[in-house]
């Protein structure tokens, strides 16, 4: 076991064994070479775009990684580190709306990943079993199997929702209060606060409607962890919102993936306590994505479609999981695009085949535990049809 993993395990065990423990002197890990180089290696695996300083990962490799990390180490050690401004970036979502992201400088990415390495094992000891998003050894696939498990157990009433503009609406003071329950190191908290302030400045420059003390950066390396730290309060409220743990015969079960969640119950669900739990922490349900249904009518969650195939008894039957129609259409669209000569694709057929196979393999990896044969057959038919036309056109 390497040194970083060993320290992370020790932090986790201390946090798990003492649920009231507050950690001091964590900054010493932020300036350890092992943590800095581990953070750098992970940043190199992600986006290599430059931030507002126009310095990319490639630029740092040319000028010297060691020099860069040692300079960063001294800034953290001497409390001189301050985050840079955020480069704003917009992505068009399938529904036509815009998702606003932020691109950090490489320097800030390294420090945020370093902070994640230190804080994650501490808070992981607290996180509820109902949470599946952005956590080690958890995934959307495991969340879908958790949903399947409770459906199979007879919890056929479904309340589906997500939290309205969750990243943008998390109150800084309440988030810092939550962090303070575990982190006593003031310098660590100062750095986190500085990141939150920079994000507020970015939002305020764009829309005056945003409060100056709200929001965490979509696109930040530390942001998913901060989101889970804050939403763990919602998970902890399960008793108050009529949900019980796996060890009891409660009336419902929560499965959450970041700000998207379902509640599964053997009886219709009272939504007012759920709304009240979110209101306590300054958040609210997204009315456009909130509804109640029954498994007999089917529902979507995390790109999976769940449907009950009931026979004689309404509450005894087979639960099926399928890929959503949208996920299948996106792969079919990519096949059409890659084989359409009007798109200017002049690559040799072998390269196009490799790209198509990669797209299909990625889809299959996500949905391999579902009833995906029908979707896979449609892809195979499309693949054969469009590829034949593409190769013929290429040869001519």
Short mmCIF file of C-alpha atoms in Angstrom, two decimals:
data_model
loop_
_atom_site.label_atom_id
_atom_site.label_comp_id
_atom_site.label_asym_id
_atom_site.label_seq_id
_atom_site.Cartn_x
_atom_site.Cartn_y
_atom_site.Cartn_z
CA UNK A 1 0.00 0.00 0.00
CA UNK A 2 1.44 3.40 -0.96
CA UNK A 3 1.78 6.18 1.58
CA UNK A 4 -1.21 8.20 0.38
CA UNK A 5 -3.53 5.18 0.57
CA UNK A 6 -2.18 4.25 3.99
CA UNK A 7 -2.82 7.74 5.38
CA UNK A 8 -6.29 7.79 3.82
CA UNK A 9 -7.11 4.49 5.50
CA UNK A 10 -5.90 5.82 8.84
CA UNK A 11 -8.03 8.96 8.47
CA UNK A 12 -11.07 6.87 7.58
CA UNK A 13 -10.60 4.53 10.54
CA UNK A 14 -10.21 7.43 12.98
CA UNK A 15 -13.35 9.09 11.61
CA UNK A 16 -15.32 5.84 11.62
CA UNK A 17 -14.30 4.88 15.16
CA UNK A 18 -15.10 8.32 16.58
CA UNK A 19 -18.09 10.00 14.92
CA UNK A 20 -17.52 13.21 16.89
CA UNK A 21 -13.82 13.56 16.16
CA UNK A 22 -12.66 16.87 14.66
CA UNK A 23 -9.43 16.69 12.69
CA UNK A 24 -6.56 19.10 13.30
CA UNK A 25 -3.26 19.59 11.45
CA UNK A 26 -4.49 18.38 8.10
CA UNK A 27 -2.47 20.95 6.20
CA UNK A 28 0.61 18.80 6.74
CA UNK A 29 -0.83 16.33 4.23
CA UNK A 30 -1.50 19.06 1.66
CA UNK A 31 2.24 19.85 1.57
CA UNK A 32 3.43 16.24 1.49
CA UNK A 33 5.17 15.40 -1.79
CA UNK A 34 3.32 12.10 -2.02
CA UNK A 35 -0.07 13.86 -1.93
CA UNK A 36 1.01 16.61 -4.32
CA UNK A 37 2.33 14.19 -6.92
CA UNK A 38 -0.72 11.93 -6.56
CA UNK A 39 -2.95 14.97 -7.15
CA UNK A 40 -0.87 16.01 -10.17
CA UNK A 41 -1.10 12.56 -11.74
CA UNK A 42 -4.88 12.53 -11.35
CA UNK A 43 -5.23 16.04 -12.79
CA UNK A 44 -3.24 14.91 -15.83
CA UNK A 45 -5.84 12.18 -16.45
CA UNK A 46 -8.63 14.75 -16.68
CA UNK A 47 -9.16 17.81 -18.83
CA UNK A 48 -5.95 19.47 -19.94
CA UNK A 49 -7.54 22.79 -20.86
CA UNK A 50 -6.02 25.96 -19.49
CA UNK A 51 -7.80 28.26 -17.06
CA UNK A 52 -7.77 32.05 -16.95
CA UNK A 53 -3.96 32.09 -16.75
CA UNK A 54 -3.71 30.25 -20.10
CA UNK A 55 -1.29 27.73 -18.56
CA UNK A 56 -2.04 24.13 -19.54
CA UNK A 57 -0.82 20.79 -18.23
CA UNK A 58 1.43 20.53 -21.29
CA UNK A 59 2.97 23.94 -20.50
CA UNK A 60 3.84 22.84 -16.97
CA UNK A 61 5.39 19.62 -18.25
CA UNK A 62 7.63 21.69 -20.50
CA UNK A 63 8.73 24.13 -17.81
CA UNK A 64 9.09 21.52 -15.08
CA UNK A 65 6.58 19.62 -12.96
CA UNK A 66 8.88 19.44 -9.93
CA UNK A 67 9.38 23.20 -9.89
CA UNK A 68 5.64 23.78 -10.26
CA UNK A 69 4.70 21.46 -7.39
CA UNK A 70 7.42 22.70 -5.06
CA UNK A 71 6.34 26.30 -5.64
CA UNK A 72 2.74 25.31 -4.91
CA UNK A 73 3.90 23.47 -1.81
CA UNK A 74 5.59 26.61 -0.45
CA UNK A 75 2.52 28.73 -1.14
CA UNK A 76 0.31 26.33 0.84
CA UNK A 77 2.86 25.93 3.60
CA UNK A 78 3.27 29.68 4.08
CA UNK A 79 -0.49 30.34 3.75
CA UNK A 80 0.07 32.32 0.55
CA UNK A 81 -2.12 30.14 -1.65
CA UNK A 82 -5.12 31.95 -3.14
CA UNK A 83 -7.35 30.54 -5.91
CA UNK A 84 -7.46 32.16 -9.34
CA UNK A 85 -10.56 33.44 -11.07
CA UNK A 86 -12.78 30.89 -12.82
CA UNK A 87 -13.01 30.63 -16.59
CA UNK A 88 -16.71 30.37 -17.40
CA UNK A 89 -17.88 27.77 -19.90
CA UNK A 90 -21.36 26.83 -21.13
CA UNK A 91 -22.61 23.46 -22.39
CA UNK A 92 -25.90 23.04 -24.21
CA UNK A 93 -28.04 20.31 -22.61
CA UNK A 94 -30.30 17.97 -24.62
CA UNK A 95 -33.39 19.85 -23.36
CA UNK A 96 -32.11 23.10 -24.89
CA UNK A 97 -31.09 24.64 -21.57
CA UNK A 98 -27.54 25.70 -20.78
CA UNK A 99 -25.34 24.15 -18.10
CA UNK A 100 -22.86 26.65 -16.71
CA UNK A 101 -19.51 25.17 -15.82
CA UNK A 102 -16.24 26.64 -14.67
CA UNK A 103 -12.70 25.77 -15.72
CA UNK A 104 -10.10 26.07 -12.98
CA UNK A 105 -6.44 26.83 -13.50
CA UNK A 106 -4.16 23.79 -13.32
CA UNK A 107 -2.80 25.14 -10.03
CA UNK A 108 -6.26 25.17 -8.46
CA UNK A 109 -7.09 21.76 -9.90
CA UNK A 110 -4.05 20.24 -8.21
CA UNK A 111 -4.84 21.84 -4.84
CA UNK A 112 -8.50 20.81 -5.06
CA UNK A 113 -7.59 17.22 -5.90
CA UNK A 114 -5.08 17.25 -3.06
CA UNK A 115 -7.77 18.49 -0.69
CA UNK A 116 -10.12 15.79 -1.96
CA UNK A 117 -7.54 13.10 -1.16
CA UNK A 118 -7.36 14.37 2.43
CA UNK A 119 -11.02 15.11 3.18
CA UNK A 120 -12.79 12.30 1.34
CA UNK A 121 -11.86 9.43 3.70
CA UNK A 122 -12.91 11.51 6.72
CA UNK A 123 -16.40 12.30 5.42
CA UNK A 124 -16.81 8.93 3.73
CA UNK A 125 -17.02 7.45 7.22
CA UNK A 126 -20.16 9.55 7.79
CA UNK A 127 -21.95 9.17 4.47
CA UNK A 128 -25.19 7.23 4.39
CA UNK A 129 -25.60 3.96 2.50
CA UNK A 130 -28.42 5.51 0.45
CA UNK A 131 -25.97 7.81 -1.38
CA UNK A 132 -24.31 6.51 -4.57
CA UNK A 133 -23.05 9.53 -6.52
CA UNK A 134 -19.38 10.58 -6.71
CA UNK A 135 -18.20 8.07 -4.14
CA UNK A 136 -15.45 5.48 -4.29
CA UNK A 137 -16.62 1.97 -5.16
CA UNK A 138 -20.13 3.25 -5.93
CA UNK A 139 -21.77 4.04 -9.24
CA UNK A 140 -25.00 4.67 -11.11
CA UNK A 141 -25.12 0.96 -11.94
CA UNK A 142 -25.01 0.04 -8.24
CA UNK A 143 -27.69 2.65 -7.55
CA UNK A 144 -29.89 1.01 -10.20
CA UNK A 145 -29.39 -2.37 -8.53
CA UNK A 146 -30.31 -0.83 -5.17
CA UNK A 147 -33.54 0.45 -6.70
CA UNK A 148 -34.15 -2.98 -8.22
CA UNK A 149 -33.62 -4.63 -4.84
CA UNK A 150 -36.25 -2.52 -3.11
CA UNK A 151 -38.68 -2.92 -5.99
CA UNK A 152 -38.26 -6.69 -5.81
CA UNK A 153 -38.96 -6.46 -2.07
CA UNK A 154 -42.41 -5.08 -2.85
CA UNK A 155 -41.78 -1.31 -2.63
CA UNK A 156 -43.77 -0.52 -5.77
CA UNK A 157 -44.79 3.07 -5.05
CA UNK A 158 -42.22 5.50 -6.43
CA UNK A 159 -41.50 9.14 -5.67
CA UNK A 160 -39.01 10.51 -8.22
CA UNK A 161 -37.42 13.95 -7.99
CA UNK A 162 -34.25 15.99 -8.01
CA UNK A 163 -33.16 19.11 -6.16
CA UNK A 164 -33.74 22.39 -7.95
CA UNK A 165 -30.47 24.08 -9.06
CA UNK A 166 -28.71 22.23 -6.29
CA UNK A 167 -25.13 23.28 -7.04
CA UNK A 168 -26.14 26.93 -7.37
CA UNK A 169 -28.22 27.08 -4.20
CA UNK A 170 -26.08 25.48 -1.51
CA UNK A 171 -25.61 28.13 1.22
CA UNK A 172 -21.94 28.74 2.05
CA UNK A 173 -22.43 29.34 5.76
CA UNK A 174 -24.40 26.15 6.29
CA UNK A 175 -21.91 24.19 4.20
CA UNK A 176 -18.96 25.54 6.21
CA UNK A 177 -20.83 24.74 9.41
CA UNK A 178 -21.21 21.16 8.20
CA UNK A 179 -17.51 20.95 7.31
CA UNK A 180 -16.57 22.40 10.68
CA UNK A 181 -18.18 19.43 12.46
CA UNK A 182 -15.26 17.32 11.25
CA UNK A 183 -12.50 19.76 10.25
CA UNK A 184 -10.86 21.82 12.97
CA UNK A 185 -7.86 22.90 10.86
CA UNK A 186 -8.51 26.59 10.16
CA UNK A 187 -6.14 26.79 7.19
CA UNK A 188 -7.96 23.96 5.45
CA UNK A 189 -11.29 25.68 6.07
CA UNK A 190 -9.82 28.99 4.86
CA UNK A 191 -8.87 27.43 1.51
CA UNK A 192 -12.34 25.91 1.06
CA UNK A 193 -13.94 29.25 1.91
CA UNK A 194 -11.70 30.97 -0.65
CA UNK A 195 -12.90 28.57 -3.37
CA UNK A 196 -16.52 29.29 -2.47
CA UNK A 197 -15.90 33.05 -2.58
CA UNK A 198 -14.27 32.84 -6.02
CA UNK A 199 -17.25 30.90 -7.30
CA UNK A 200 -19.63 33.53 -5.91
CA UNK A 201 -17.66 36.26 -7.68
CA UNK A 202 -18.00 34.32 -10.93
CA UNK A 203 -21.77 33.95 -10.51
CA UNK A 204 -22.31 37.56 -9.43
CA UNK A 205 -20.51 38.87 -12.49
CA UNK A 206 -22.95 36.91 -14.62
CA UNK A 207 -26.33 37.11 -12.88
CA UNK A 208 -27.24 39.47 -10.08
CA UNK A 209 -30.02 37.12 -9.01
CA UNK A 210 -27.51 34.75 -7.41
CA UNK A 211 -26.82 35.36 -3.76
CA UNK A 212 -23.21 36.15 -2.95
CA UNK A 213 -23.14 33.46 -0.30
CA UNK A 214 -24.52 30.56 -2.34
CA UNK A 215 -23.30 28.03 -4.85
CA UNK A 216 -20.49 25.60 -5.49
CA UNK A 217 -18.72 25.31 -8.82
CA UNK A 218 -20.03 22.83 -11.38
CA UNK A 219 -16.83 21.47 -12.84
CA UNK A 220 -14.72 21.86 -9.72
CA UNK A 221 -12.79 18.79 -8.58
CA UNK A 222 -13.78 19.27 -4.93
CA UNK A 223 -17.41 20.16 -5.78
CA UNK A 224 -18.91 16.63 -5.82
CA UNK A 225 -17.44 15.96 -2.38
CA UNK A 226 -18.78 19.27 -1.03
CA UNK A 227 -22.18 18.42 -2.50
CA UNK A 228 -22.24 15.05 -0.74
CA UNK A 229 -21.07 16.60 2.53
CA UNK A 230 -24.00 18.99 2.39
CA UNK A 231 -26.67 16.58 1.13
CA UNK A 232 -25.70 14.01 3.74
CA UNK A 233 -27.98 16.05 6.00
CA UNK A 234 -30.89 15.14 3.73
CA UNK A 235 -29.90 11.47 3.93
CA UNK A 236 -29.70 11.72 7.72
CA UNK A 237 -33.29 12.99 7.79
CA UNK A 238 -34.67 9.65 6.66
CA UNK A 239 -36.36 8.98 9.98
CA UNK A 240 -38.08 12.36 9.88
CA UNK A 241 -39.32 11.97 6.31
CA UNK A 242 -40.79 8.54 6.97
CA UNK A 243 -37.92 6.45 5.67
CA UNK A 244 -36.06 3.78 7.57
CA UNK A 245 -32.74 2.05 7.31
CA UNK A 246 -32.09 -1.33 5.75
CA UNK A 247 -32.19 -2.92 9.19
CA UNK A 248 -35.84 -2.06 9.86
CA UNK A 249 -39.26 -2.64 8.37
CA UNK A 250 -39.79 0.96 7.37
CA UNK A 251 -42.33 2.30 4.94
CA UNK A 252 -39.86 3.55 2.36
CA UNK A 253 -36.31 3.59 1.09
CA UNK A 254 -34.20 6.40 -0.32
CA UNK A 255 -31.72 5.97 -3.19
CA UNK A 256 -29.82 9.17 -4.02
CA UNK A 257 -27.27 9.92 -6.72
CA UNK A 258 -25.98 13.46 -6.16
CA UNK A 259 -29.06 15.72 -6.45
CA UNK A 260 -31.20 13.07 -8.17
CA UNK A 261 -33.17 10.64 -6.01
CA UNK A 262 -36.06 8.20 -5.71
CA UNK A 263 -38.04 7.02 -2.71
CA UNK A 264 -39.53 3.53 -2.90
CA UNK A 265 -42.37 2.47 -0.64
CA UNK A 266 -45.09 -0.13 -0.15
CA UNK A 267 -47.65 2.66 0.13
CA UNK A 268 -48.16 6.12 -1.41
CA UNK A 269 -45.58 8.61 -0.16
CA UNK A 270 -46.32 11.82 1.69
CA UNK A 271 -44.13 14.40 -0.06
CA UNK A 272 -44.53 17.22 2.49
CA UNK A 273 -41.94 15.83 4.95
CA UNK A 274 -39.50 15.44 2.03
CA UNK A 275 -40.01 19.07 1.06
CA UNK A 276 -39.63 20.06 4.70
CA UNK A 277 -36.31 18.24 5.04
CA UNK A 278 -34.90 20.08 2.04
CA UNK A 279 -36.30 23.41 3.22
CA UNK A 280 -34.33 23.02 6.47
CA UNK A 281 -31.10 23.15 4.49
CA UNK A 282 -32.17 25.89 2.08
CA UNK A 283 -33.07 23.69 -0.90
CA UNK A 284 -36.24 22.65 -2.71
CA UNK A 285 -37.58 20.06 -5.12
CA UNK A 286 -37.51 20.65 -8.85
CA UNK A 287 -41.24 20.76 -9.76
CA UNK A 288 -40.54 19.86 -13.41
CA UNK A 289 -38.92 16.57 -12.41
CA UNK A 290 -41.02 15.61 -9.41
CA UNK A 291 -43.76 13.01 -9.62
CA UNK A 292 -45.23 9.92 -7.99
CA UNK A 293 -45.93 6.74 -9.88
CA UNK A 294 -46.26 2.98 -9.52
CA UNK A 295 -43.81 0.44 -10.90
CA UNK A 296 -46.60 -0.93 -13.06
CA UNK A 297 -46.44 2.32 -15.05
CA UNK A 298 -42.64 2.39 -15.18
CA UNK A 299 -40.16 5.20 -14.47
CA UNK A 300 -36.68 6.40 -15.41
CA UNK A 301 -33.76 6.93 -13.05
CA UNK A 302 -30.11 7.61 -13.98
CA UNK A 303 -30.66 6.52 -17.56
CA UNK A 304 -32.35 3.26 -16.56
CA UNK A 305 -36.01 2.41 -17.17
CA UNK A 306 -37.75 0.28 -14.53
CA UNK A 307 -41.01 -1.50 -15.30
CA UNK A 308 -43.08 -4.05 -13.46
CA UNK A 309 -44.49 -6.94 -15.46
CA UNK A 310 -47.32 -8.02 -13.15
CA UNK A 311 -49.35 -11.15 -13.54
CA UNK A 312 -52.38 -12.29 -11.50
CA UNK A 313 -51.48 -10.58 -8.25
CA UNK A 314 -50.79 -6.85 -8.57
CA UNK A 315 -47.98 -7.04 -6.03
CA UNK A 316 -46.24 -10.13 -7.34
CA UNK A 317 -44.43 -10.06 -10.63
CA UNK A 318 -41.18 -9.48 -12.46
CA UNK A 319 -39.23 -6.24 -12.35
CA UNK A 320 -37.38 -5.37 -15.54
CA UNK A 321 -34.55 -2.87 -16.08
CA UNK A 322 -33.99 -1.52 -19.56
CA UNK A 323 -31.73 1.11 -21.12
CA UNK A 324 -33.75 4.25 -21.77
CA UNK A 325 -34.86 4.96 -25.32
CA UNK A 326 -32.85 8.18 -25.26
CA UNK A 327 -29.61 6.32 -24.50
CA UNK A 328 -30.18 4.00 -27.47
CA UNK A 329 -31.01 6.87 -29.82
CA UNK A 330 -27.84 8.73 -28.86
CA UNK A 331 -25.68 5.78 -29.93
CA UNK A 332 -27.67 5.36 -33.16
CA UNK A 333 -27.20 9.08 -33.87
CA UNK A 334 -23.46 8.76 -33.33
CA UNK A 335 -23.32 5.85 -35.80
CA UNK A 336 -25.23 7.89 -38.37
CA UNK A 337 -22.97 10.89 -37.83
CA UNK A 338 -19.72 8.94 -38.07
CA UNK A 339 -20.80 7.19 -41.29
CA UNK A 340 -22.45 10.17 -43.02
CA UNK A 341 -20.23 11.41 -45.89
CA UNK A 342 -21.92 14.82 -45.64
CA UNK A 343 -20.12 15.34 -42.32
CA UNK A 344 -16.77 15.37 -44.10
CA UNK A 345 -15.48 12.17 -42.54
CA UNK A 346 -12.53 11.10 -44.72
CA UNK A 347 -11.06 8.61 -42.26
CA UNK A 348 -10.32 5.08 -43.48
CA UNK A 349 -13.17 2.65 -42.67
CA UNK A 350 -11.04 0.81 -40.10
CA UNK A 351 -10.72 3.99 -37.99
CA UNK A 352 -14.43 4.74 -38.21
CA UNK A 353 -15.22 1.14 -37.20
CA UNK A 354 -12.98 1.52 -34.16
CA UNK A 355 -14.79 4.72 -33.14
CA UNK A 356 -18.21 3.11 -33.56
CA UNK A 357 -17.12 0.06 -31.56
CA UNK A 358 -15.85 2.32 -28.80
CA UNK A 359 -19.21 4.12 -28.64
CA UNK A 360 -21.16 0.85 -28.49
CA UNK A 361 -18.77 -0.70 -25.95
CA UNK A 362 -19.16 2.33 -23.69
CA UNK A 363 -22.96 2.01 -23.85
CA UNK A 364 -22.81 -1.73 -23.22
CA UNK A 365 -20.49 -1.28 -20.26
CA UNK A 366 -23.07 1.01 -18.63
CA UNK A 367 -26.07 -1.21 -19.40
CA UNK A 368 -24.60 -4.72 -19.35
CA UNK A 369 -26.62 -5.68 -16.25
CA UNK A 370 -29.95 -4.71 -17.85
CA UNK A 371 -32.18 -6.26 -20.48
CA UNK A 372 -30.27 -4.52 -23.28
CA UNK A 373 -30.57 -7.11 -26.08
CA UNK A 374 -33.23 -5.21 -27.99
CA UNK A 375 -31.21 -1.99 -27.99
CA UNK A 376 -28.05 -3.84 -28.92
CA UNK A 377 -29.81 -5.49 -31.87
CA UNK A 378 -30.97 -2.09 -33.14
CA UNK A 379 -27.41 -0.83 -32.95
CA UNK A 380 -26.15 -3.88 -34.78
CA UNK A 381 -28.71 -3.40 -37.57
CA UNK A 382 -27.87 0.29 -37.87
CA UNK A 383 -24.16 -0.49 -37.72
CA UNK A 384 -24.41 -2.96 -40.62
CA UNK A 385 -26.63 -0.73 -42.75
CA UNK A 386 -24.78 2.56 -42.37
CA UNK A 387 -21.32 1.01 -42.42
CA UNK A 388 -22.03 -0.76 -45.72
CA UNK A 389 -23.09 2.54 -47.30
CA UNK A 390 -20.08 4.30 -45.79
CA UNK A 391 -17.54 1.76 -47.07
CA UNK A 392 -19.14 1.74 -50.51
CA UNK A 393 -19.02 5.52 -50.70
CA UNK A 394 -15.40 5.55 -49.44
CA UNK A 395 -14.27 3.08 -52.11
CA UNK A 396 -15.93 5.14 -54.82
#
